[in-house]
Amino acid sequence: MKGFSASTVKSWFQYRCERKVRYELSSDDELAAVPVLKDIREAPWAKLGNEFEDRVVNRLAAEAAVLRPAPGEKVLSERLTLAFLRGERSETYAAQINLKPTGVPRFLEGTGLELNRNIADLVRREILPDGRACFTIIDIKATRRATAFHKTQIAFYVRVLEERLAEIRLSSPVTLNRDGEVWRIPDNGTAQGDRADAEVFALRPYLRQVDDFCSQTLPAIAQKRIGFGPSDQTFHHLYFKCEQCAFLEHCVQSIAPALAAGRDVSAVPGVTHDSKRALKRMGIETVGALSKAYGLAKTPGAGWSLTRNASRLVARAAALATNAIQRTEEEHTFLMPPRADLRFFVSVDYDPVDDRIAAVGYRRVGPDGSASDDIRVPQTAELKDEADALVAVMGRLIGDLAAVDQANREAMDRGDDAALKYAHIFFYEPSEALSLQKAVGRHLDDPRVRGALLHLVRLFPPEDIVPEPEFKGAHHLPATAVRSVVEHLYALPVSVAYDLRQVSQALATVGAAAAYTPAPGFERPFSSLLSIDVIRGFRESVAGAPGTEDIVADVAARLSALQGVTAWLYAQHAVATASGQPMLRLSKRPFLFHETFDPLDAADLDVLIACELLENRAGLLEALVNLAQPASRRRDASRAMAGLELLSVVNYGRDKLMRFRIPPASQDSDLGPNDLKLILTDDQPDLRLDMLQWPLVECRILQPSPQDVAYSNIVKVIVGRGVFDGPLFQDLLRTTPTKGWHLDRHFIDFNTDKAARFLRHLAAGQAA
């Protein structure tokens, strides 16, 4: 067994994969004997990181004294390393310094493990006021934020440096900085630059994690036997993080479609590390075994997550085992409307390195099925290129929505209800909508984007400041993430992740059109969005990398697949509706813009108001999406108490106190007395999704008394007298089954109204 370095420590805290760590501890001969397939090519993201580090160090060397390896050398020599640590050099920084001590470190004594070279990017040596030398470990990362695994890597370097300093017996006392530093891509910079922002963090909690890993976890993993298939004792789980692992090609063999029901349970979407460990303890290690585990939710030791998701996981395993699409237990979803005459499809690819949009695509599909596309690929990571792409694509979307708005207003003026059109926006992944929202936020100083921002606000229900009486309900989500709808309603024979490629190809077998088949270089095992390899290859003009036309073709293919999946869902909805069981239940009205802003005449204060409202709408939208989920899903996510049994109603001062018995499945809810705004309903979607009716069913949980603590299955709810005596709540009392009450958290925002009123006051003052 070979030694290990800080990269192995980082690997554990990044992936939590026993197999990856054990394989990294193995020699090439050990791996070849299994055999273990290993990708030894340099990953583009690793190359990018090295180049960013070189540029940052070159810039630092121009501004401060840096001790660097000799020309042609990659690591600082032992002689120069010792001279720097002993204070015999005048430089403040040392780059690429090998911290490895010559002996076995104390934290590895008795483990049988040894260290490889441990090369720190930078070490800073400063003299404190008391005369002591203080060392700080710095790691340079081509990333936008310092993660926990970056910080544990630095903590490990600190432990190794402690051993090295103790070994060389310095003549004067030294100390190690209590903080570590990650130098990362600046918030306003790019990975192609030579500047870095220093993110300083306290080392203490990460040192504890490293100590525990080195003393307990790592020695146990090192004892695991490696082999092929069941003979391999290392625990592994395949999921999206595995995409960057050098051993992916080896592990993915365990979920190959040819194994059918014999595939590892990692093939089942939604199985987590903890779930797989629990299943393994129960002897359920294959897709076939999981597909038959009908009593899984009641199995002792299943754990919270596995118990809550048991029915979905069993259904998905059955779909994989039989290679057939199956319906889930969910009869319908409130995340997608039953009608959309005009369908607007949006695709957003994101580059996490440059923190920019890598591609944005838009397709408009009219009532007659005609389609038109607008796809933009920013050529660089410059903000201007991203803004140009956003303005072009979002401008098309806003223009198309404005045309629908105008046509519908004209039809309303004529009294021609038959001419009214329903419009809806579709993404595939929820993350795409989030990436788009963040991109808009990066360009609020661009007047073109500011105009689009105001239009985005107008997609949402009206704010209280300017009520729109013709708009009766608020449960009309402006966009749908189609992946979420598919997951709610269907279990598909797809492995590992619900990505568009696998989903569209599975649906193509039952008649859905336009399956997405990626071109060479575009296929990913866990997602259909552009990979970091494609994005970086394009941005850096790497020879043989996909060009603009290739990326445009890929985005268009994904838009076609998204359109096909959406059309298939509508076709299934039509069949279900004919049988009296409609699947898509999101209530919407014919499309109209609902806000009163004039984007063409937007002053700075208008934009500030729009920003406040957009933040408010984002929170409201998240609340509505959560409330649109079935009661079982809301309960399992601890966001609701479902199936409460009403025990009594008594006076509580001027209000009413309602006592409920909480069923076991709802006792893990995180609702409590600190929640300022809750709603008590019979779970009817037209009530819980209508924010205008939330005040009519509002309540709060009473703080338990010392006598109540023993009764964890009882919750006391205070309902205001005005709410309780209202006609809506009285109707609930008459019609709700005894065990049919549901308690949910809704959206509350104390700041937007006050901020908007203040800004409007300022605007009025300006006008005067």
Coordinates of N, CA, C and O in Angstrom, one line a residue, residues 336-338 343 490 510-513 563-579 581-584:
M336 N -47.8 22.0 -12.5 CA -47.9 22.3 -13.9 C -49.4 22.5 -14.3 O -50.2 21.7 -13.8
P337 N -49.7 23.5 -15.1 CA -51.1 23.7 -15.4 C -51.6 22.7 -16.4 O -50.9 22.1 -17.2
P338 N -52.9 22.5 -16.5 CA -53.5 21.6 -17.4 C -53.6 22.1 -18.8 O -53.9 21.3 -19.7
R343 N -46.3 27.8 -25.3 CA -45.3 27.2 -24.4 C -43.9 27.8 -24.6 O -43.4 27.7 -25.8
Y490 N -44.1 9.8 -12.1 CA -43.7 8.6 -12.8 C -42.4 8.0 -12.2 O -41.5 8.8 -11.7
V510 N -42.1 4.9 -25.5 CA -43.6 4.8 -25.4 C -44.2 5.9 -26.2 O -45.4 6.3 -26.0
G511 N -43.5 6.4 -27.2 CA -44.1 7.4 -28.1 C -43.8 8.8 -28.0 O -44.2 9.6 -28.8
A512 N -43.1 9.2 -26.9 CA -42.7 10.6 -26.8 C -41.7 11.0 -27.9 O -40.8 10.1 -28.2
A513 N -41.7 12.2 -28.4 CA -40.9 12.5 -29.5 C -39.6 13.2 -29.0 O -39.5 13.6 -27.9
Q563 N -39.4 19.9 -25.0 CA -40.7 20.1 -25.6 C -41.4 18.8 -25.8 O -42.6 18.7 -25.5
G564 N -40.6 17.7 -26.1 CA -41.2 16.4 -26.3 C -41.7 15.8 -25.0 O -42.8 15.2 -24.9
V565 N -40.9 16.0 -23.9 CA -41.3 15.5 -22.6 C -42.6 16.2 -22.1 O -43.5 15.6 -21.6
T566 N -42.6 17.5 -22.3 CA -43.8 18.3 -21.9 C -45.0 17.9 -22.7 O -46.1 17.7 -22.1
A567 N -44.9 17.7 -24.0 CA -46.0 17.3 -24.8 C -46.5 15.9 -24.4 O -47.7 15.6 -24.4
W568 N -45.6 15.0 -24.0 CA -46.0 13.7 -23.5 C -46.8 13.8 -22.2 O -47.8 13.1 -22.1
L569 N -46.4 14.7 -21.3 CA -47.1 14.9 -20.1 C -48.5 15.4 -20.4 O -49.5 14.9 -19.7
Y570 N -48.6 16.3 -21.3 CA -50.0 16.8 -21.6 C -50.8 15.7 -22.3 O -52.1 15.6 -22.0
A571 N -50.2 14.8 -23.1 CA -51.0 13.7 -23.7 C -51.5 12.8 -22.6 O -52.6 12.3 -22.6
Q572 N -50.6 12.5 -21.6 CA -51.0 11.6 -20.5 C -52.1 12.2 -19.7 O -53.0 11.6 -19.2
H573 N -52.0 13.6 -19.5 CA -53.0 14.3 -18.8 C -54.4 14.2 -19.4 O -55.4 14.0 -18.8
A574 N -54.4 14.3 -20.8 CA -55.6 14.2 -21.5 C -56.3 12.8 -21.3 O -57.5 12.7 -21.1
V575 N -55.4 11.8 -21.4 CA -56.0 10.4 -21.1 C -56.5 10.3 -19.7 O -57.6 9.7 -19.5
A576 N -55.8 10.8 -18.7 CA -56.2 10.7 -17.4 C -57.5 11.5 -17.1 O -58.4 11.1 -16.4
T577 N -57.6 12.7 -17.8 CA -58.8 13.5 -17.6 C -60.0 12.8 -18.2 O -61.1 12.9 -17.6
A578 N -59.8 12.1 -19.3 CA -60.9 11.4 -19.9 C -61.5 10.3 -19.0 O -62.7 10.0 -19.0
S579 N -60.6 9.8 -18.1 CA -61.0 8.8 -17.2 C -61.4 9.4 -15.8 O -61.7 8.6 -14.9
Q581 N -59.6 11.4 -13.8 CA -58.5 11.5 -12.9 C -57.4 12.5 -13.5 O -56.3 12.0 -13.8
P582 N -57.7 13.8 -13.6 CA -56.7 14.7 -14.2 C -55.4 14.7 -13.4 O -55.4 14.7 -12.2
M583 N -54.3 14.8 -14.1 CA -53.0 14.7 -13.4 C -52.5 16.1 -13.1 O -51.8 16.4 -12.1
L584 N -52.6 17.1 -14.0 CA -52.1 18.4 -13.9 C -53.1 19.3 -13.4 O -54.1 19.6 -14.0

